[in-house]
CSV table of C-alpha atoms in Angstrom, one decimal:
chain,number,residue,atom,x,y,z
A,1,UNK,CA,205.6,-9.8,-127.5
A,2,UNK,CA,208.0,-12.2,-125.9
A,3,UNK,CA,209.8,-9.7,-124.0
A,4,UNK,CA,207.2,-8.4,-122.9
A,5,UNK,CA,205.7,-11.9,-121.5
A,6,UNK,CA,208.7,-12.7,-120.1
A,7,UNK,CA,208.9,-9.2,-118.3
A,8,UNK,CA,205.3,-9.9,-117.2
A,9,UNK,CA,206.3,-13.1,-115.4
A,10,UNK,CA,209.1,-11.7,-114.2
A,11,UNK,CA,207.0,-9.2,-112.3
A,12,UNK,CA,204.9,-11.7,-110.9
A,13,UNK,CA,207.1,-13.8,-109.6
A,14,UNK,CA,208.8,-10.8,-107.9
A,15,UNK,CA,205.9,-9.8,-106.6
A,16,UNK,CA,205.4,-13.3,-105.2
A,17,UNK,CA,208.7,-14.0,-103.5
A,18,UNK,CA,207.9,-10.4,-101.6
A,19,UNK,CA,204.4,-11.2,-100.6
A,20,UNK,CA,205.9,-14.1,-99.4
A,21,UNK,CA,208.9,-13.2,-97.4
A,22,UNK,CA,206.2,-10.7,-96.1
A,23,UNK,CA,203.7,-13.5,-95.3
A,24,UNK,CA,206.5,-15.7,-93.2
A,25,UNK,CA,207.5,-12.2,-91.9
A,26,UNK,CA,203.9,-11.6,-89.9
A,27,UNK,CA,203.4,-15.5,-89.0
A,28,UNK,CA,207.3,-15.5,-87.4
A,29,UNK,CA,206.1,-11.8,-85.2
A,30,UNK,CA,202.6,-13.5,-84.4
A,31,UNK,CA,204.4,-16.5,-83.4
A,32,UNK,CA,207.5,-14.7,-81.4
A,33,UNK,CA,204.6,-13.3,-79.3
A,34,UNK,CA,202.5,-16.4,-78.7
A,35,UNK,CA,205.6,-17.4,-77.5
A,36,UNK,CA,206.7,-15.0,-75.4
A,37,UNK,CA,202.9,-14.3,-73.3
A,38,UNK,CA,202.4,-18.0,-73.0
A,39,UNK,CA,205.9,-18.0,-71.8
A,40,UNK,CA,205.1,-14.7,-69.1
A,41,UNK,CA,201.6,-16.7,-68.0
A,42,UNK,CA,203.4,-19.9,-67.4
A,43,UNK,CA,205.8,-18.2,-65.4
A,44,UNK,CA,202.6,-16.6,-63.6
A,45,UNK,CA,200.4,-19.2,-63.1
A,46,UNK,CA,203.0,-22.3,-63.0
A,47,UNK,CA,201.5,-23.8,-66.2
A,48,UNK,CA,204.0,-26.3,-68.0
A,49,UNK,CA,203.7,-29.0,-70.7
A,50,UNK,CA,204.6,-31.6,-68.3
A,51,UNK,CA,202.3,-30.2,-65.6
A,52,UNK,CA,199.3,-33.3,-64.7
A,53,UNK,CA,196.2,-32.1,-62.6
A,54,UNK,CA,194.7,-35.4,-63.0
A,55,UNK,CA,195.0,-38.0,-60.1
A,56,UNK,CA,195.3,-40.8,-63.0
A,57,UNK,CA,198.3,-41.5,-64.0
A,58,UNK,CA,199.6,-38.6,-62.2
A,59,UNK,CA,203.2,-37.4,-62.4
A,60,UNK,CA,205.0,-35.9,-59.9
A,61,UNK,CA,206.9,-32.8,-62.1
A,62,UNK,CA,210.4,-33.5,-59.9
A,63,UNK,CA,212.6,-32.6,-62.9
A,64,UNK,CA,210.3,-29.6,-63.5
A,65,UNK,CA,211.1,-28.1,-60.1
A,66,UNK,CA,214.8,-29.4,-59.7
A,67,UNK,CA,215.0,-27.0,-63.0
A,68,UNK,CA,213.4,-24.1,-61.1
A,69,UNK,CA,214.7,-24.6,-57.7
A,70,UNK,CA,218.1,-26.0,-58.3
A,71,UNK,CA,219.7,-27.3,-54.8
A,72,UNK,CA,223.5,-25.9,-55.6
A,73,UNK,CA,225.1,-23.6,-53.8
A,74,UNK,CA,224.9,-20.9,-55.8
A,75,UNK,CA,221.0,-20.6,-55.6
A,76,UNK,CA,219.6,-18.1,-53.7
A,77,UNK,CA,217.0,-18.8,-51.3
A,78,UNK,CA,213.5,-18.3,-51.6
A,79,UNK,CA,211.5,-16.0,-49.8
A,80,UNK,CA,209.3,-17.5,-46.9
A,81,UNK,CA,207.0,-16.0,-44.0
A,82,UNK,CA,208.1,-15.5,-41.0
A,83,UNK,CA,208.0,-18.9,-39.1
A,84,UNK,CA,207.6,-18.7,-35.1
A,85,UNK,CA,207.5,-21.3,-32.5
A,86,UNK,CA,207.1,-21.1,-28.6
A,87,UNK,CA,210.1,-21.5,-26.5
A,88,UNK,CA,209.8,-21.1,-22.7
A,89,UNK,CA,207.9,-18.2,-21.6
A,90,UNK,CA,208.2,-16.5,-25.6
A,91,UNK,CA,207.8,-17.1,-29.5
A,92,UNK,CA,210.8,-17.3,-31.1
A,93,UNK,CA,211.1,-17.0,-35.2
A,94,UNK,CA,213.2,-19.8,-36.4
A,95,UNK,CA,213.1,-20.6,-39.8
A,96,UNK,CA,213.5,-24.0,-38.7
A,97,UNK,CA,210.8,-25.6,-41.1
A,98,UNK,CA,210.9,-23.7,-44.0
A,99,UNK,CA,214.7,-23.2,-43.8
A,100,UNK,CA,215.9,-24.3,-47.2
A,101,UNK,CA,212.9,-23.9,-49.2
A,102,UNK,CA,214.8,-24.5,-52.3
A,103,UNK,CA,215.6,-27.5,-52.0
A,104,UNK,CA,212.3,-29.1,-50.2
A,105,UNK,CA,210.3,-28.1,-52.5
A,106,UNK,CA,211.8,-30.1,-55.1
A,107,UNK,CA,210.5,-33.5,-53.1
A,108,UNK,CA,207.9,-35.2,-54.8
A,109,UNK,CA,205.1,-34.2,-52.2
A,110,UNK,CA,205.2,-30.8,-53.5
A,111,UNK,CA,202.8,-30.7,-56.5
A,112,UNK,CA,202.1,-28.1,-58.1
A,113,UNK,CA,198.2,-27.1,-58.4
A,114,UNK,CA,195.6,-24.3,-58.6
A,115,UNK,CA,192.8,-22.9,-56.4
A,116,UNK,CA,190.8,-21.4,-59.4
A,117,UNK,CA,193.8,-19.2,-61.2
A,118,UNK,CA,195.9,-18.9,-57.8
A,119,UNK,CA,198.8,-21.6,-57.6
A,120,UNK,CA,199.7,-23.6,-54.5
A,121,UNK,CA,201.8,-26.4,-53.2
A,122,UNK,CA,199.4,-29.7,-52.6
A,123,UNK,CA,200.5,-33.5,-51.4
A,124,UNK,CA,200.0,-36.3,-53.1
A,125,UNK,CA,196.8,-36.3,-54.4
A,126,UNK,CA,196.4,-39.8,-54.1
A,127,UNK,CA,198.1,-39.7,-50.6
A,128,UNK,CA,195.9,-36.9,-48.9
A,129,UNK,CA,192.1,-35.3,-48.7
A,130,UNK,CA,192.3,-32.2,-49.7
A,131,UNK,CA,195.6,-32.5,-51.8
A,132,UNK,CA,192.8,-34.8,-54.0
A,133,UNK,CA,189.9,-32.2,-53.7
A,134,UNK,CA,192.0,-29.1,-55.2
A,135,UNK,CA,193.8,-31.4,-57.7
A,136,UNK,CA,190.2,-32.1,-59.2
A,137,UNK,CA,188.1,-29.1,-58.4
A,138,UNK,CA,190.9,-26.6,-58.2
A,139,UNK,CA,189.0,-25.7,-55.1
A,140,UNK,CA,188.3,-27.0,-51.3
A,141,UNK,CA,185.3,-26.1,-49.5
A,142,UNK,CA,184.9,-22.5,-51.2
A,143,UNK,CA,181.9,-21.8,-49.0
A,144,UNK,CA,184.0,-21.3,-45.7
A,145,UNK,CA,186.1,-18.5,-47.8
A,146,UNK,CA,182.9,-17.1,-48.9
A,147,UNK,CA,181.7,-16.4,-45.7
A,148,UNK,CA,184.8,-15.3,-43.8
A,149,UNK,CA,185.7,-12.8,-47.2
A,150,UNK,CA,181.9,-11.3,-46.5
A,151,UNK,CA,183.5,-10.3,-42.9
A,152,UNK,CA,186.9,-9.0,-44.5
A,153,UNK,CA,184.7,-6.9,-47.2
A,154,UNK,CA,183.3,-5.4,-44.6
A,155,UNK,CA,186.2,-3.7,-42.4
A,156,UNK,CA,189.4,-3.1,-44.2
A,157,UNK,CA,190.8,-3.5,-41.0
A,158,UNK,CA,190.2,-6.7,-40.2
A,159,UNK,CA,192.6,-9.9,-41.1
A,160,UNK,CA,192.8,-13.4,-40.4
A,161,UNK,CA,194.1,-16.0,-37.8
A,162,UNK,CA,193.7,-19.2,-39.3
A,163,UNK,CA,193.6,-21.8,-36.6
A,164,UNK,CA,194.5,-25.5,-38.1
A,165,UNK,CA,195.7,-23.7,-41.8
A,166,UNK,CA,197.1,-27.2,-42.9
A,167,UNK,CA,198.2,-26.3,-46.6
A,168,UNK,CA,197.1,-22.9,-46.9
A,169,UNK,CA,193.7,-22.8,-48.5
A,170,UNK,CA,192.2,-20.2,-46.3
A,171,UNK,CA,195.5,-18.5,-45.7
A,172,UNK,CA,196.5,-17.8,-49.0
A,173,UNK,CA,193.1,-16.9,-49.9
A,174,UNK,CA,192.8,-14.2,-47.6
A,175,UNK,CA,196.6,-13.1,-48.3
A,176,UNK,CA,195.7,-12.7,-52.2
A,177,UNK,CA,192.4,-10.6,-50.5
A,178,UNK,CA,194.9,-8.4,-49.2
A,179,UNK,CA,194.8,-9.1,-45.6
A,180,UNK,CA,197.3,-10.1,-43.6
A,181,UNK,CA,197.2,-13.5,-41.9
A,182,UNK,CA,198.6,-15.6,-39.0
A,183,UNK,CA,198.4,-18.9,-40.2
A,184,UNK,CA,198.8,-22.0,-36.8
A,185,UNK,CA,199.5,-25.0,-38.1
A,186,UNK,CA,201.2,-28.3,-36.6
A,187,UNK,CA,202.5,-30.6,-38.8
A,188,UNK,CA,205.9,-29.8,-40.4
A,189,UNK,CA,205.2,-30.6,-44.2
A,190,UNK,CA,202.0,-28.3,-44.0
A,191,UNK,CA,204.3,-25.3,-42.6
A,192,UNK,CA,206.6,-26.3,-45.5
A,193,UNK,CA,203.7,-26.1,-48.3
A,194,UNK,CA,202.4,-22.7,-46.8
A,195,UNK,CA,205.8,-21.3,-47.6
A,196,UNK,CA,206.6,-22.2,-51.0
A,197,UNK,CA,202.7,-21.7,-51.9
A,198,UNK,CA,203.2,-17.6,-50.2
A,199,UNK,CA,206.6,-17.8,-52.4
A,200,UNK,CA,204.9,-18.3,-55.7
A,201,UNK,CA,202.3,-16.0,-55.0
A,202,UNK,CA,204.7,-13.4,-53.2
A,203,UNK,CA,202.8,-12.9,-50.1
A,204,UNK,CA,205.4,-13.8,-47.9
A,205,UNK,CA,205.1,-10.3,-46.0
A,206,UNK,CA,201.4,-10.9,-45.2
A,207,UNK,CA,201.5,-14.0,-43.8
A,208,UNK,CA,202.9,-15.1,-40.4
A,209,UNK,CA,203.1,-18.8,-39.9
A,210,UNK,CA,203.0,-20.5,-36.6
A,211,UNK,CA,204.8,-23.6,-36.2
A,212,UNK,CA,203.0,-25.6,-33.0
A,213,UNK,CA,200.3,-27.1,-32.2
A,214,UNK,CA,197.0,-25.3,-29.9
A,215,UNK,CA,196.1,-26.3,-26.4
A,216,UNK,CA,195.1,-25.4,-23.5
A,217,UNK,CA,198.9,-25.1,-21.8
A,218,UNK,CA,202.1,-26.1,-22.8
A,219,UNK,CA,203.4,-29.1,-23.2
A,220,UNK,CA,204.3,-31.9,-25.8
A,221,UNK,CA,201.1,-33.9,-27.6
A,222,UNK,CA,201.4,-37.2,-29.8
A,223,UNK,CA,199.8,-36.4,-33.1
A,224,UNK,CA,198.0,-38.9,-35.3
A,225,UNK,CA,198.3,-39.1,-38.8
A,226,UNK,CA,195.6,-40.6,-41.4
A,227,UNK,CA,196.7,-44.1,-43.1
A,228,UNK,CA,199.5,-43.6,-45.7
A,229,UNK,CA,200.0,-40.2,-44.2
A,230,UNK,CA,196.9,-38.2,-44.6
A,231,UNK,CA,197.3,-34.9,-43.2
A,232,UNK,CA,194.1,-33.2,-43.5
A,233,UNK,CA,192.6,-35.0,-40.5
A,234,UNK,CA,195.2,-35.6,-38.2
A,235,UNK,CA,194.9,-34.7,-34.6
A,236,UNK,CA,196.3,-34.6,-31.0
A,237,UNK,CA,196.3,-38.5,-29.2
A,238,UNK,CA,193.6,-37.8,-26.8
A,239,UNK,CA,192.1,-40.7,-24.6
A,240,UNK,CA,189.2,-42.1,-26.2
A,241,UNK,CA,189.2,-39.9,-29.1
A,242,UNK,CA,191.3,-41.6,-31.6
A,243,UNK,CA,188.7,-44.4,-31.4
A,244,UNK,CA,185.6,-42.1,-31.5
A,245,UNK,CA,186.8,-40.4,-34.5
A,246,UNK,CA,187.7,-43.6,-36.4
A,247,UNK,CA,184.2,-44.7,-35.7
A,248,UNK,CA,182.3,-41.0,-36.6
A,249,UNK,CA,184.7,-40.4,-39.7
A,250,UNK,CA,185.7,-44.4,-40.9
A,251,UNK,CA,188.9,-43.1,-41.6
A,252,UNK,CA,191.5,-45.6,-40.5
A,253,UNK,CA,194.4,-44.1,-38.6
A,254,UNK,CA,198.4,-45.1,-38.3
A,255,UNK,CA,199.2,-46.1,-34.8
A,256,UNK,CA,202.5,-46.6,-36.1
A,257,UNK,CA,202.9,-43.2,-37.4
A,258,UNK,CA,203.3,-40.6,-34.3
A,259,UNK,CA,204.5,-37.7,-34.0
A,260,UNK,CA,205.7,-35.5,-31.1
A,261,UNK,CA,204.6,-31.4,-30.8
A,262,UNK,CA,204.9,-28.8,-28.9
A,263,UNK,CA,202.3,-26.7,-28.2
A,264,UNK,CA,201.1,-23.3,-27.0
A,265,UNK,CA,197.8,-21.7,-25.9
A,266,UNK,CA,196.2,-19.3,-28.1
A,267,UNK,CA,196.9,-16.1,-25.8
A,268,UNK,CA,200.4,-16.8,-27.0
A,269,UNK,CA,199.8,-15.1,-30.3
A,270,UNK,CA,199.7,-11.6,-28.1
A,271,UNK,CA,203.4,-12.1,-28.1
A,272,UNK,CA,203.7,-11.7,-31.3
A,273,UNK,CA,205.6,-8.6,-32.3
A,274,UNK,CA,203.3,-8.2,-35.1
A,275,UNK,CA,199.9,-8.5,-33.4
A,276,UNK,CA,198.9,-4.5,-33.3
A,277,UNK,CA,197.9,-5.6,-37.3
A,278,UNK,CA,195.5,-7.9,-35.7
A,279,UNK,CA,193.4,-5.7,-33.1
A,280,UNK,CA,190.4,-6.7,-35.2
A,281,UNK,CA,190.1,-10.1,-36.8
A,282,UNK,CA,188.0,-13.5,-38.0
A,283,UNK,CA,189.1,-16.6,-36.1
A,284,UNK,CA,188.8,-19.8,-38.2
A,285,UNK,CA,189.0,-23.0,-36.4
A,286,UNK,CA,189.4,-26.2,-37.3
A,287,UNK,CA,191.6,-28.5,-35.0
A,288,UNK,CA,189.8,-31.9,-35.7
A,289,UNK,CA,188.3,-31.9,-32.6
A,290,UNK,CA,190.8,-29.9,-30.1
A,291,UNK,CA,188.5,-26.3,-30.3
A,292,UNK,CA,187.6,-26.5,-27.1
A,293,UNK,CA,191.3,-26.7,-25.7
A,294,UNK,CA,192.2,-24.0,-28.1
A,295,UNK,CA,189.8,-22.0,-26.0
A,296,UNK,CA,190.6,-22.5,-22.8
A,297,UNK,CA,194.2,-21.0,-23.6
A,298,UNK,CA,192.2,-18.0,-25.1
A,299,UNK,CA,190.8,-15.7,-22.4
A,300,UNK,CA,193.3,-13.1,-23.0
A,301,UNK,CA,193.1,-12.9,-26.6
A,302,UNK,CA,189.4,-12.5,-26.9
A,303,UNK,CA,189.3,-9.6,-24.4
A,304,UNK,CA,192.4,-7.9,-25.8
A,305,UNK,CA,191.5,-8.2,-29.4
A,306,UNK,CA,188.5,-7.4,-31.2
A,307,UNK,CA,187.5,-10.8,-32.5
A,308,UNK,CA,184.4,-10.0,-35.6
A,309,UNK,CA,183.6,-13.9,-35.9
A,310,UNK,CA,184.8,-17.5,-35.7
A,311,UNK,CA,183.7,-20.0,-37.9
A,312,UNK,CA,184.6,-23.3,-36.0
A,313,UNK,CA,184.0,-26.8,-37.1
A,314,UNK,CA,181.9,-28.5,-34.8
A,315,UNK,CA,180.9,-32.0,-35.5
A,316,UNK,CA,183.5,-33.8,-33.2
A,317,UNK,CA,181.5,-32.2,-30.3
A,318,UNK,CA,178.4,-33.0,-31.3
A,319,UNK,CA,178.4,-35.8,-29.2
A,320,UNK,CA,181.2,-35.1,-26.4
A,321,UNK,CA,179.4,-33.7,-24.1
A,322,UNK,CA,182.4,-32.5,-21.8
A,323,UNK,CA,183.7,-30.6,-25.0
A,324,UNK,CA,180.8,-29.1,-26.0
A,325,UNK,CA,179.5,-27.8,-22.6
A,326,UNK,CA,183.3,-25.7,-22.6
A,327,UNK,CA,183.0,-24.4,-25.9
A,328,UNK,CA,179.2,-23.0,-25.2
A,329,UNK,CA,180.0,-21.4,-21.9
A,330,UNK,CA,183.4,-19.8,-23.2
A,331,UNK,CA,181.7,-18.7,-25.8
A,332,UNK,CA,178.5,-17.9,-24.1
A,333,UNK,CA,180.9,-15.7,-21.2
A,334,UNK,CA,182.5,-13.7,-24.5
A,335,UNK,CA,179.1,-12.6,-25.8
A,336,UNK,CA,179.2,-14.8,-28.9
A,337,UNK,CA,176.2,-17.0,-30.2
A,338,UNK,CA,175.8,-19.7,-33.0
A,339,UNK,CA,174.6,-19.2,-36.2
A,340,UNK,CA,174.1,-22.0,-39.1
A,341,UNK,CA,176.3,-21.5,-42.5
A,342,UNK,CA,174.1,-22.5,-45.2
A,343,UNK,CA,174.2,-19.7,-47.9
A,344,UNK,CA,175.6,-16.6,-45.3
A,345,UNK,CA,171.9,-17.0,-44.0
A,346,UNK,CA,172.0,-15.5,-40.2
A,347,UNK,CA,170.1,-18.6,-38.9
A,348,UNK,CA,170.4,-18.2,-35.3
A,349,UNK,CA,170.9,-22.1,-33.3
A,350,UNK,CA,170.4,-24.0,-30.3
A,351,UNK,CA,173.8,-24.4,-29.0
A,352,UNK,CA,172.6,-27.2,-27.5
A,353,UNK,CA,171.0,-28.8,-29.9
A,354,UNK,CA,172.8,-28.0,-32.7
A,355,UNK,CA,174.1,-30.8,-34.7
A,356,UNK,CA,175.4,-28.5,-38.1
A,357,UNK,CA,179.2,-29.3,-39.5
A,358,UNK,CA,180.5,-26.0,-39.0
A,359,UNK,CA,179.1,-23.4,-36.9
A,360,UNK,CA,179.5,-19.1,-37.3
A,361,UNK,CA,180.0,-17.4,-33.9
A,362,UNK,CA,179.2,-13.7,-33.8
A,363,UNK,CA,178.9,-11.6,-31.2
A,364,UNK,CA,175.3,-10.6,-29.9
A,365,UNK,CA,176.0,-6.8,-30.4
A,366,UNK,CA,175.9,-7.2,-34.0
């Protein structure tokens, strides 16, 4: 009987050392592949331990990205768009901005954040508008995409010129949509952000990013920048303006902080050796105030190209008359007529009495 009890326990204690080098087996292969997919959606989607999407006690992930974008020699260089800028009489792609995108993108105004599950490059959050707005909502203004993606659904065909990009919102948007996009922005550390965000997302072949400023001829403009370098509402230094926006908006501007840009006209853009992708587009607009330049220097474009809407911010003309008067009869000679933006309804307007934020032009055949 004792043999045979101690052959019993003998047994069962076999039988437990297997079960559990079995047990530790399955939990070590579950967690291998935890592991390894949170590992492949981090590298995806740019989540990290570190990583802080709250403006409180925010922190800048420098050591993060000095990790992933290592300045030494050996590193290769990241892919960017195509970066153009006017030189006399053509555009000219120069890197220039977005040179050595490895190593800018390591400087603590690159954050990294999300628009809903695609990642881009913000500012500061504390230091800038819409930097703040996507590192909260993970969004910013998602009715303006709405509407211009309700154009894009409708014509395969058709892509974007995005006209004041800043960051990228609109332009990476419709780049992940599958168009392709030609992206205008001004200020240097916008072009820089639109380059690492196309990186990341690897959209640098649809996008085409324009390094200038728009006007109606060419020449250099002072730009103003928001207090403590806002960049969202900065615009071209012209006569009274700077003091009627400060009054419409309350925004307090930095007469200490100018910068100098050249610019071109929008018929430029026909120069492009790209622009038989863009016979039919959407025009977005939003040049704090400048539109009506931007038009003047557009005559060409609108009759070579077949131009499906533009969605144009209009409340800095809302009361300038001068403005408003050539945006109506340019738009007014090119067939186009307002319509309001609340909730895609086609609510024709009173281009002269329209007072709305943001107004949709389409042309009176449709």
């Amino acid at each position: 009987m004792e043999s045979i009890r101690r052959n019993d326990i003998g047994k069962n204690v076999r039988i437990f050392v297997v079960v559990t080098v079995i047990s530790f087996g399955f939990m070590f292969v579950i967690y291998g592949t935890y592991v390894s997919s949170f590992k492949m959606l981090s590298e995806r989607f740019g989540y990290s331990n570190s990583t802080k999407f709250s403006v409180n006690g925010l922190e800048h992930l420098e050591m993060e990205r000095k990790a992933q974008f290592p300045g030494h020699a050996k590193t290769p260089k990241m892919k960017v768009p195509a970066v153009w800028t006017y030189a006399p009489s053509e555009m000219r792609e120069s890197g220039g901005a977005c040179e050595e995108m490895d190593k800018i993108v390591v400087n603590a105004d690159f954050v990294k954040s999300f628009i809903r599950n695609i990642p881009i490059f913000i500012h500061n959050p504390r230091r800038d508008y819409i930097s703040s707005q996507i590192n909260s909502n993970h969004d910013h203004e998602p009715h303006i995409f709405n509407i211009i993606s309700s154009f894009l659904a409708k014509d395969r065909d058709m892509n974007l010129i995005d006209i004041g990009a800043n960051i990228g919102v609109i332009s990476l948007k419709a780049a992940m949509f599958g168009r392709k996009v030609i992206s205008v922005e001004a200020a240097v550390s916008n072009v820089q952000h639109i380059c690492a965000s196309a990186n990341i997302n690897r959209v640098t072949k649809r996008i085409t990013v324009i390094h200038n400023a728009i006007s109606d001829n060419h020449t250099s403009v002072t730009f103003v920048m928001g207090k403590d370098g806002e960049f969202g509402g900065s615009f071209m230094d012209d006569g009274n303006f700077r003091d009627y926006k400060t009054r419409k908006s309350g925004v307090k501007f930095d007469t200490q902080n100018l910068v100098t840009i050249k610019t071109i006209i929008l018929d430029d853009l026909l120069l492009l050796p790209n622009i038989n992708d863009f016979k039919s587009v959407f025009i977005k607009m939003d040049i704090e105030g400048s539109e009506h330049k931007a038009l003047l220097g557009a005559k060409k474009l609108f009759r070579m190209i077949n131009v499906r809407g533009v969605l144009m911010e209009w409340r800095w003309h809302v009361e300038r008359p001068e403005s408003k008067s050539i945006i109506l009869e340019f738009m007014e000679e090119n067939g186009f007529e307002p319509y309001a933006l609340a909730k895609l309804a086609k609510k024709k307007l009173d281009g002269k009495t329209m007072r709305d934020s943001d107004v949709l032009w389409l042309p009176k055949s449709l």
